[in-house]
PDB file of C-alpha atoms in Angstrom:
ATOM      1  CA  MET C   1      94.535  93.960 118.481  1.00  0.00           C
ATOM      2  CA  ALA C   2      97.697  92.676 120.130  1.00  0.00           C
ATOM      3  CA  ASP C   3      97.728  89.698 117.759  1.00  0.00           C
ATOM      4  CA  ARG C   4      98.087  91.978 114.740  1.00  0.00           C
ATOM      5  CA  PHE C   5     101.068  93.807 113.288  1.00  0.00           C
ATOM      6  CA  PHE C   6     101.044  97.564 112.534  1.00  0.00           C
ATOM      7  CA  SER C   7      98.050  97.925 114.843  1.00  0.00           C
ATOM      8  CA  PHE C   8      98.536 101.713 114.838  1.00  0.00           C
ATOM      9  CA  LEU C   9      96.618 101.702 111.543  1.00  0.00           C
ATOM     10  CA  ILE C  10      93.344 101.302 113.443  1.00  0.00           C
ATOM     11  CA  TYR C  11      93.875 104.457 115.524  1.00  0.00           C
ATOM     12  CA  PRO C  12      92.627 107.615 113.765  1.00  0.00           C
ATOM     13  CA  PRO C  13      94.449 110.929 114.285  1.00  0.00           C
ATOM     14  CA  GLU C  14      91.194 112.600 115.366  1.00  0.00           C
ATOM     15  CA  HIS C  15      88.742 111.334 117.970  1.00  0.00           C
ATOM     16  CA  GLU C  16      85.834 112.368 115.710  1.00  0.00           C
ATOM     17  CA  LEU C  17      86.972 109.908 113.048  1.00  0.00           C
ATOM     18  CA  GLN C  18      86.822 106.880 115.346  1.00  0.00           C
ATOM     19  CA  PRO C  19      83.092 106.083 114.902  1.00  0.00           C
ATOM     20  CA  LEU C  20      82.670 107.680 111.451  1.00  0.00           C
ATOM     21  CA  GLU C  21      85.819 106.690 109.600  1.00  0.00           C
ATOM     22  CA  GLU C  22      83.962 104.700 106.914  1.00  0.00           C
ATOM     23  CA  CYS C  23      82.194 107.644 105.326  1.00  0.00           C
ATOM     24  CA  ARG C  24      81.646 111.359 105.467  1.00  0.00           C
ATOM     25  CA  SER C  25      78.380 113.247 105.329  1.00  0.00           C
ATOM     26  CA  HIS C  26      77.412 114.629 101.936  1.00  0.00           C
ATOM     27  CA  GLY C  27      78.463 118.214 101.486  1.00  0.00           C
ATOM     28  CA  GLU C  28      81.517 117.992 103.743  1.00  0.00           C
ATOM     29  CA  GLN C  29      84.301 118.456 101.219  1.00  0.00           C
ATOM     30  CA  THR C  30      87.219 117.488 103.434  1.00  0.00           C
ATOM     31  CA  ILE C  31      89.865 114.874 102.729  1.00  0.00           C
ATOM     32  CA  ARG C  32      90.264 113.726 106.325  1.00  0.00           C
ATOM     33  CA  TYR C  33      88.002 110.685 105.769  1.00  0.00           C
ATOM     34  CA  CYS C  34      89.534 109.668 102.456  1.00  0.00           C
ATOM     35  CA  PHE C  35      92.548 107.897 103.942  1.00  0.00           C
ATOM     36  CA  TYR C  36      90.156 105.352 105.455  1.00  0.00           C
ATOM     37  CA  ASN C  37      87.698 105.313 102.548  1.00  0.00           C
ATOM     38  CA  PRO C  38      89.263 106.469  99.267  1.00  0.00           C
ATOM     39  CA  SER C  39      85.952 106.094  97.392  1.00  0.00           C
ATOM     40  CA  THR C  40      84.722 109.304  99.089  1.00  0.00           C
ATOM     41  CA  LEU C  41      87.459 111.375  97.415  1.00  0.00           C
ATOM     42  CA  THR C  42      85.881 113.890  94.976  1.00  0.00           C
ATOM     43  CA  LYS C  43      87.130 116.487  92.510  1.00  0.00           C
ATOM     44  CA  GLU C  44      85.726 119.250  94.754  1.00  0.00           C
ATOM     45  CA  MET C  45      88.513 118.362  97.192  1.00  0.00           C
ATOM     46  CA  SER C  46      91.229 119.068  94.618  1.00  0.00           C
ATOM     47  CA  GLY C  47      94.048 121.226  95.959  1.00  0.00           C
ATOM     48  CA  LYS C  48      93.065 120.807  99.592  1.00  0.00           C
ATOM     49  CA  ILE C  49      95.568 120.130 102.369  1.00  0.00           C
ATOM     50  CA  TYR C  50      94.789 118.411 105.640  1.00  0.00           C
ATOM     51  CA  PHE C  51      96.821 118.080 108.822  1.00  0.00           C
ATOM     52  CA  ALA C  52      95.954 116.757 112.266  1.00  0.00           C
ATOM     53  CA  HIS C  53      98.063 115.887 115.273  1.00  0.00           C
ATOM     54  CA  GLN C  54      96.982 114.719 118.698  1.00  0.00           C
ATOM     55  CA  PHE C  55      98.785 113.989 121.937  1.00  0.00           C
ATOM     56  CA  TYR C  56      98.210 111.002 124.179  1.00  0.00           C
ATOM     57  CA  PHE C  57      99.602 110.306 127.619  1.00  0.00           C
ATOM     58  CA  ALA C  58     103.234 109.231 128.244  1.00  0.00           C
ATOM     59  CA  ASP C  59     104.582 111.319 125.327  1.00  0.00           C
ATOM     60  CA  ILE C  60     102.681 109.233 122.751  1.00  0.00           C
ATOM     61  CA  SER C  61     101.367 111.194 119.769  1.00  0.00           C
ATOM     62  CA  ASN C  62     100.016 110.508 116.301  1.00  0.00           C
ATOM     63  CA  GLY C  63      99.034 112.495 113.264  1.00  0.00           C
ATOM     64  CA  HIS C  64      97.999 112.599 109.634  1.00  0.00           C
ATOM     65  CA  ALA C  65      98.833 114.898 106.720  1.00  0.00           C
ATOM     66  CA  ALA C  66      97.272 114.657 103.246  1.00  0.00           C
ATOM     67  CA  TYR C  67      96.915 116.439  99.902  1.00  0.00           C
ATOM     68  CA  SER C  68      94.383 115.840  97.117  1.00  0.00           C
ATOM     69  CA  TYR C  69      94.402 116.608  93.395  1.00  0.00           C
ATOM     70  CA  HIS C  70      91.955 116.101  90.517  1.00  0.00           C
ATOM     71  CA  ALA C  71      93.363 115.138  87.107  1.00  0.00           C
ATOM     72  CA  ALA C  72      90.936 116.138  84.367  1.00  0.00           C
ATOM     73  CA  LYS C  73      92.443 114.026  81.575  1.00  0.00           C
ATOM     74  CA  PRO C  74      91.842 110.551  83.098  1.00  0.00           C
ATOM     75  CA  ASP C  75      89.092 112.068  85.312  1.00  0.00           C
ATOM     76  CA  LEU C  76      90.630 110.639  88.467  1.00  0.00           C
ATOM     77  CA  ASN C  77      90.930 112.054  91.958  1.00  0.00           C
ATOM     78  CA  PHE C  78      94.310 111.487  93.605  1.00  0.00           C
ATOM     79  CA  GLN C  79      95.548 111.821  97.153  1.00  0.00           C
ATOM     80  CA  LEU C  80      98.818 111.285  98.966  1.00  0.00           C
ATOM     81  CA  GLY C  81      99.669 111.512 102.607  1.00  0.00           C
ATOM     82  CA  VAL C  82     101.336 110.141 105.687  1.00  0.00           C
ATOM     83  CA  HIS C  83      99.884 108.654 108.873  1.00  0.00           C
ATOM     84  CA  TYR C  84     102.259 108.252 111.805  1.00  0.00           C
ATOM     85  CA  ILE C  85     102.558 107.478 115.499  1.00  0.00           C
ATOM     86  CA  ASN C  86     105.411 108.243 117.886  1.00  0.00           C
ATOM     87  CA  HIS C  87     105.499 106.104 121.015  1.00  0.00           C
ATOM     88  CA  GLY C  88     107.936 108.428 122.774  1.00  0.00           C
ATOM     89  CA  ASP C  89     110.735 107.294 125.066  1.00  0.00           C
ATOM     90  CA  LEU C  90     110.321 103.768 126.428  1.00  0.00           C
ATOM     91  CA  ASN C  91     112.197 102.325 129.384  1.00  0.00           C
ATOM     92  CA  ARG C  92     114.838  99.732 128.604  1.00  0.00           C
ATOM     93  CA  THR C  93     115.205  97.113 131.352  1.00  0.00           C
ATOM     94  CA  ASP C  94     116.943  93.803 131.854  1.00  0.00           C
ATOM     95  CA  VAL C  95     115.176  90.548 132.755  1.00  0.00           C
ATOM     96  CA  TYR C  96     115.167  91.610 136.419  1.00  0.00           C
ATOM     97  CA  GLY C  97     113.519  94.964 135.739  1.00  0.00           C
ATOM     98  CA  ASN C  98     116.631  97.064 136.254  1.00  0.00           C
ATOM     99  CA  SER C  99     116.636 100.242 134.170  1.00  0.00           C
ATOM    100  CA  GLN C 100     119.210 100.418 131.382  1.00  0.00           C
ATOM    101  CA  GLY C 101     118.219 103.690 129.792  1.00  0.00           C
ATOM    102  CA  SER C 102     115.546 104.315 127.192  1.00  0.00           C
ATOM    103  CA  PHE C 103     114.797 103.793 123.514  1.00  0.00           C
ATOM    104  CA  LYS C 104     112.385 105.188 120.932  1.00  0.00           C
ATOM    105  CA  ALA C 105     109.676 103.561 118.829  1.00  0.00           C
ATOM    106  CA  LYS C 106     107.703 104.967 115.911  1.00  0.00           C
ATOM    107  CA  GLU C 107     105.604 103.772 112.979  1.00  0.00           C
ATOM    108  CA  THR C 108     104.816 105.513 109.702  1.00  0.00           C
ATOM    109  CA  ASP C 109     102.409 104.829 106.853  1.00  0.00           C
ATOM    110  CA  PHE C 110     102.963 106.578 103.498  1.00  0.00           C
ATOM    111  CA  TYR C 111     100.091 106.215 101.057  1.00  0.00           C
ATOM    112  CA  ILE C 112      98.873 107.236  97.620  1.00  0.00           C
ATOM    113  CA  GLY C 113      95.312 106.741  96.450  1.00  0.00           C
ATOM    114  CA  ALA C 114      92.807 107.407  93.702  1.00  0.00           C
ATOM    115  CA  SER C 115      89.057 107.399  93.190  1.00  0.00           C
ATOM    116  CA  LYS C 116      86.749 107.465  90.203  1.00  0.00           C
ATOM    117  CA  ILE C 117      83.032 107.941  89.640  1.00  0.00           C
ATOM    118  CA  ILE C 118      81.953 104.966  87.531  1.00  0.00           C
ATOM    119  CA  LYS C 119      78.289 105.943  87.481  1.00  0.00           C
ATOM    120  CA  GLU C 120      76.422 109.061  88.523  1.00  0.00           C
ATOM    121  CA  ARG C 121      75.959 107.881  92.119  1.00  0.00           C
ATOM    122  CA  LEU C 122      78.591 105.165  92.412  1.00  0.00           C
ATOM    123  CA  SER C 123      82.299 105.671  93.073  1.00  0.00           C
ATOM    124  CA  VAL C 124      85.246 103.397  93.828  1.00  0.00           C
ATOM    125  CA  GLY C 125      88.612 104.103  95.390  1.00  0.00           C
ATOM    126  CA  LEU C 126      91.919 102.491  96.313  1.00  0.00           C
ATOM    127  CA  ASN C 127      94.853 103.430  98.558  1.00  0.00           C
ATOM    128  CA  LEU C 128      98.283 101.803  98.333  1.00  0.00           C
ATOM    129  CA  GLN C 129     100.276 102.013 101.563  1.00  0.00           C
ATOM    130  CA  MET C 130     103.934 101.539 102.465  1.00  0.00           C
ATOM    131  CA  ILE C 131     104.338 100.974 106.195  1.00  0.00           C
ATOM    132  CA  PHE C 132     107.512 101.254 108.262  1.00  0.00           C
ATOM    133  CA  SER C 133     108.049 100.383 111.904  1.00  0.00           C
ATOM    134  CA  ASN C 134     111.096 101.171 114.015  1.00  0.00           C
ATOM    135  CA  LEU C 135     111.632  99.731 117.484  1.00  0.00           C
ATOM    136  CA  ASP C 136     114.995 100.775 118.876  1.00  0.00           C
ATOM    137  CA  GLY C 137     117.460  99.211 116.410  1.00  0.00           C
ATOM    138  CA  TYR C 138     114.913  96.826 114.891  1.00  0.00           C
ATOM    139  CA  THR C 139     112.885  97.613 111.797  1.00  0.00           C
ATOM    140  CA  SER C 140     110.018  96.106 109.861  1.00  0.00           C
ATOM    141  CA  SER C 141     108.047  97.119 106.782  1.00  0.00           C
ATOM    142  CA  GLY C 142     104.879  96.143 105.005  1.00  0.00           C
ATOM    143  CA  MET C 143     102.504  96.891 102.157  1.00  0.00           C
ATOM    144  CA  ALA C 144      98.740  97.264 102.432  1.00  0.00           C
ATOM    145  CA  PHE C 145      95.723  98.768 100.720  1.00  0.00           C
ATOM    146  CA  ASN C 146      92.365 100.276 101.591  1.00  0.00           C
ATOM    147  CA  SER C 147      89.601  99.963  99.015  1.00  0.00           C
ATOM    148  CA  GLY C 148      86.015 101.145  99.062  1.00  0.00           C
ATOM    149  CA  VAL C 149      82.798 101.349  97.093  1.00  0.00           C
ATOM    150  CA  ASN C 150      80.428 104.212  97.841  1.00  0.00           C
ATOM    151  CA  TYR C 151      76.851 104.817  96.665  1.00  0.00           C
ATOM    152  CA  PHE C 152      75.150 108.152  97.326  1.00  0.00           C
ATOM    153  CA  ASN C 153      71.448 108.965  96.926  1.00  0.00           C
ATOM    154  CA  PRO C 154      71.023 112.764  96.797  1.00  0.00           C
ATOM    155  CA  GLU C 155      67.223 112.659  96.923  1.00  0.00           C
ATOM    156  CA  LYS C 156      67.127 110.780 100.228  1.00  0.00           C
ATOM    157  CA  ASN C 157      70.509 112.086 101.346  1.00  0.00           C
ATOM    158  CA  TYR C 158      72.098 108.809 102.403  1.00  0.00           C
ATOM    159  CA  SER C 159      75.143 106.745 101.442  1.00  0.00           C
ATOM    160  CA  LEU C 160      76.008 103.063 101.365  1.00  0.00           C
ATOM    161  CA  THR C 161      79.631 102.026 101.732  1.00  0.00           C
ATOM    162  CA  LEU C 162      81.602  98.790 101.559  1.00  0.00           C
ATOM    163  CA  LEU C 163      85.159  99.059 102.793  1.00  0.00           C
ATOM    164  CA  PHE C 164      88.208  96.793 102.999  1.00  0.00           C
ATOM    165  CA  LYS C 165      90.907  98.173 105.291  1.00  0.00           C
ATOM    166  CA  ASN C 166      94.514  97.165 105.905  1.00  0.00           C
ATOM    167  CA  ALA C 167      94.654  94.176 103.581  1.00  0.00           C
ATOM    168  CA  GLY C 168      98.316  93.373 103.020  1.00  0.00           C
ATOM    169  CA  PHE C 169     101.468  91.668 104.188  1.00  0.00           C
ATOM    170  CA  GLN C 170     104.893  92.228 105.733  1.00  0.00           C
ATOM    171  CA  LEU C 171     107.908  92.843 103.525  1.00  0.00           C
ATOM    172  CA  SER C 172     110.504  92.592 106.283  1.00  0.00           C
ATOM    173  CA  LYS C 173     109.997  91.125 109.740  1.00  0.00           C
ATOM    174  CA  TYR C 174     111.304  91.720 113.234  1.00  0.00           C
ATOM    175  CA  ASN C 175     111.881  88.050 114.087  1.00  0.00           C
ATOM    176  CA  ASN C 176     111.379  86.132 110.810  1.00  0.00           C
ATOM    177  CA  GLU C 177     107.791  85.296 111.761  1.00  0.00           C
ATOM    178  CA  SER C 178     104.943  86.571 109.606  1.00  0.00           C
ATOM    179  CA  GLU C 179     102.150  88.406 111.416  1.00  0.00           C
ATOM    180  CA  ASN C 180      98.763  89.570 110.199  1.00  0.00           C
ATOM    181  CA  LEU C 181      97.787  93.174 109.606  1.00  0.00           C
ATOM    182  CA  PRO C 182      94.627  94.510 111.329  1.00  0.00           C
ATOM    183  CA  LEU C 183      92.268  93.647 108.462  1.00  0.00           C
ATOM    184  CA  LYS C 184      88.724  95.044 108.567  1.00  0.00           C
ATOM    185  CA  PHE C 185      85.737  94.576 106.269  1.00  0.00           C
ATOM    186  CA  ASN C 186      83.000  97.102 107.066  1.00  0.00           C
ATOM    187  CA  TRP C 187      79.580  98.136 105.810  1.00  0.00           C
ATOM    188  CA  ALA C 188      78.130 101.538 106.672  1.00  0.00           C
ATOM    189  CA  LEU C 189      75.038 103.656 106.079  1.00  0.00           C
ATOM    190  CA  PRO C 190      75.141 107.341 107.045  1.00  0.00           C
ATOM    191  CA  LYS C 191      72.063 109.508 106.557  1.00  0.00           C
ATOM    192  CA  THR C 192      71.861 113.267 106.947  1.00  0.00           C
ATOM    193  CA  LYS C 193      68.646 114.424 108.609  1.00  0.00           C
ATOM    194  CA  THR C 194      69.507 118.075 109.172  1.00  0.00           C
ATOM    195  CA  SER C 195      72.613 120.228 108.988  1.00  0.00           C
ATOM    196  CA  THR C 196      73.390 119.263 112.581  1.00  0.00           C
ATOM    197  CA  LEU C 197      71.989 115.720 112.791  1.00  0.00           C
ATOM    198  CA  ILE C 198      73.544 112.733 111.028  1.00  0.00           C
ATOM    199  CA  TYR C 199      72.906 109.167 112.043  1.00  0.00           C
ATOM    200  CA  HIS C 200      75.289 106.417 111.147  1.00  0.00           C
ATOM    201  CA  ILE C 201      74.733 102.654 111.079  1.00  0.00           C
ATOM    202  CA  SER C 202      77.675 100.325 110.516  1.00  0.00           C
ATOM    203  CA  LEU C 203      78.615  96.667 110.637  1.00  0.00           C
ATOM    204  CA  GLN C 204      82.279  96.108 111.407  1.00  0.00           C
ATOM    205  CA  HIS C 205      84.646  93.159 111.100  1.00  0.00           C
ATOM    206  CA  LEU C 206      82.481  91.289 108.607  1.00  0.00           C
ATOM    207  CA  GLU C 207      85.544  89.156 107.896  1.00  0.00           C
ATOM    208  CA  LYS C 208      84.973  87.492 111.293  1.00  0.00           C
ATOM    209  CA  TRP C 209      82.076  85.040 111.237  1.00  0.00           C
ATOM    210  CA  ASN C 210      83.044  83.162 114.367  1.00  0.00           C
ATOM    211  CA  VAL C 211      82.177  85.612 117.137  1.00  0.00           C
ATOM    212  CA  ARG C 212      81.603  83.060 119.881  1.00  0.00           C
ATOM    213  CA  TYR C 213      83.001  83.936 123.277  1.00  0.00           C
ATOM    214  CA  ASP C 214      85.208  81.351 124.949  1.00  0.00           C
ATOM    215  CA  ASP C 215      83.863  81.436 128.498  1.00  0.00           C
ATOM    216  CA  PRO C 216      86.447  79.950 130.902  1.00  0.00           C
ATOM    217  CA  ASP C 217      83.622  79.056 133.311  1.00  0.00           C
ATOM    218  CA  LEU C 218      82.310  76.562 130.754  1.00  0.00           C
ATOM    219  CA  ASN C 219      85.615  74.732 130.358  1.00  0.00           C
ATOM    220  CA  ASP C 220      86.501  71.386 131.927  1.00  0.00           C
ATOM    221  CA  ASN C 221      87.915  71.530 135.466  1.00  0.00           C
ATOM    222  CA  SER C 222      90.226  69.339 137.537  1.00  0.00           C
ATOM    223  CA  ASN C 223      89.553  68.306 141.128  1.00  0.00           C
ATOM    224  CA  LEU C 224      92.146  67.906 143.896  1.00  0.00           C
ATOM    225  CA  PHE C 225      93.007  64.388 142.716  1.00  0.00           C
ATOM    226  CA  GLY C 226      93.719  65.496 139.135  1.00  0.00           C
ATOM    227  CA  ASP C 227      90.543  63.989 137.707  1.00  0.00           C
ATOM    228  CA  VAL C 228      88.956  66.008 134.905  1.00  0.00           C
ATOM    229  CA  THR C 229      85.310  66.838 135.474  1.00  0.00           C
ATOM    230  CA  LYS C 230      83.217  67.564 132.417  1.00  0.00           C
ATOM    231  CA  THR C 231      80.931  70.567 132.543  1.00  0.00           C
ATOM    232  CA  ASN C 232      77.652  70.468 130.663  1.00  0.00           C
ATOM    233  CA  PRO C 233      77.359  73.869 128.937  1.00  0.00           C
ATOM    234  CA  LEU C 234      73.552  73.783 128.952  1.00  0.00           C
ATOM    235  CA  LYS C 235      73.462  72.943 132.641  1.00  0.00           C
ATOM    236  CA  LYS C 236      75.993  75.650 133.420  1.00  0.00           C
ATOM    237  CA  ARG C 237      73.983  78.272 131.578  1.00  0.00           C
ATOM    238  CA  SER C 238      70.727  77.173 133.224  1.00  0.00           C
ATOM    239  CA  GLU C 239      72.360  77.507 136.647  1.00  0.00           C
ATOM    240  CA  ARG C 240      73.411  81.042 135.783  1.00  0.00           C
ATOM    241  CA  CYS C 241      69.877  81.970 134.794  1.00  0.00           C
TER     242      CYS C 241
END
């Protein structure tokens, strides 16, 4: 995701959330999934607090803290929290690689969200996010949102989820050039078989329809005299087989 800005948004603060961030299993009344999918926020989670922090190598660490609340009057479930990453001390060097000390880098995402049950089994949710990035003396900021739609079937104990993540834009830029946020459009189906067995099927990055791989071996080549030789892709593939 090096071609995206605020790429820390794709890294969950718990390793368990990496494959299952789209949806939680029914009966698990925890708010740790709701940052990624606000439609799973329920009134049973009201008053709950969540905190997680993990350490990577090279003094890199990230974490997440959240609080949820149910408002009876508009019948809405609210949450607020912060997601952050600290990149630690980074070496500062000149163009020749000579050390000139160190500097710090960190990124923070403050968010507030809400969910509502619009039918007995169907709920929707939305998070609004304010994102800040600090790299030494340089700063950047952005705004984004996560939105989700969740359907739950209690008889068959499965859910269906559609989720838009990290849709947004930069408010201030490092170098006056706009960069994209790590947008994701996912579909997921988790089903609980037993109290200890849950299987999860998901389709990720549905916003990307062109998934062709640019194989450098299939590109045109130049010989010693500078002449371009065309490569027939079908012939090349048949030779590989």
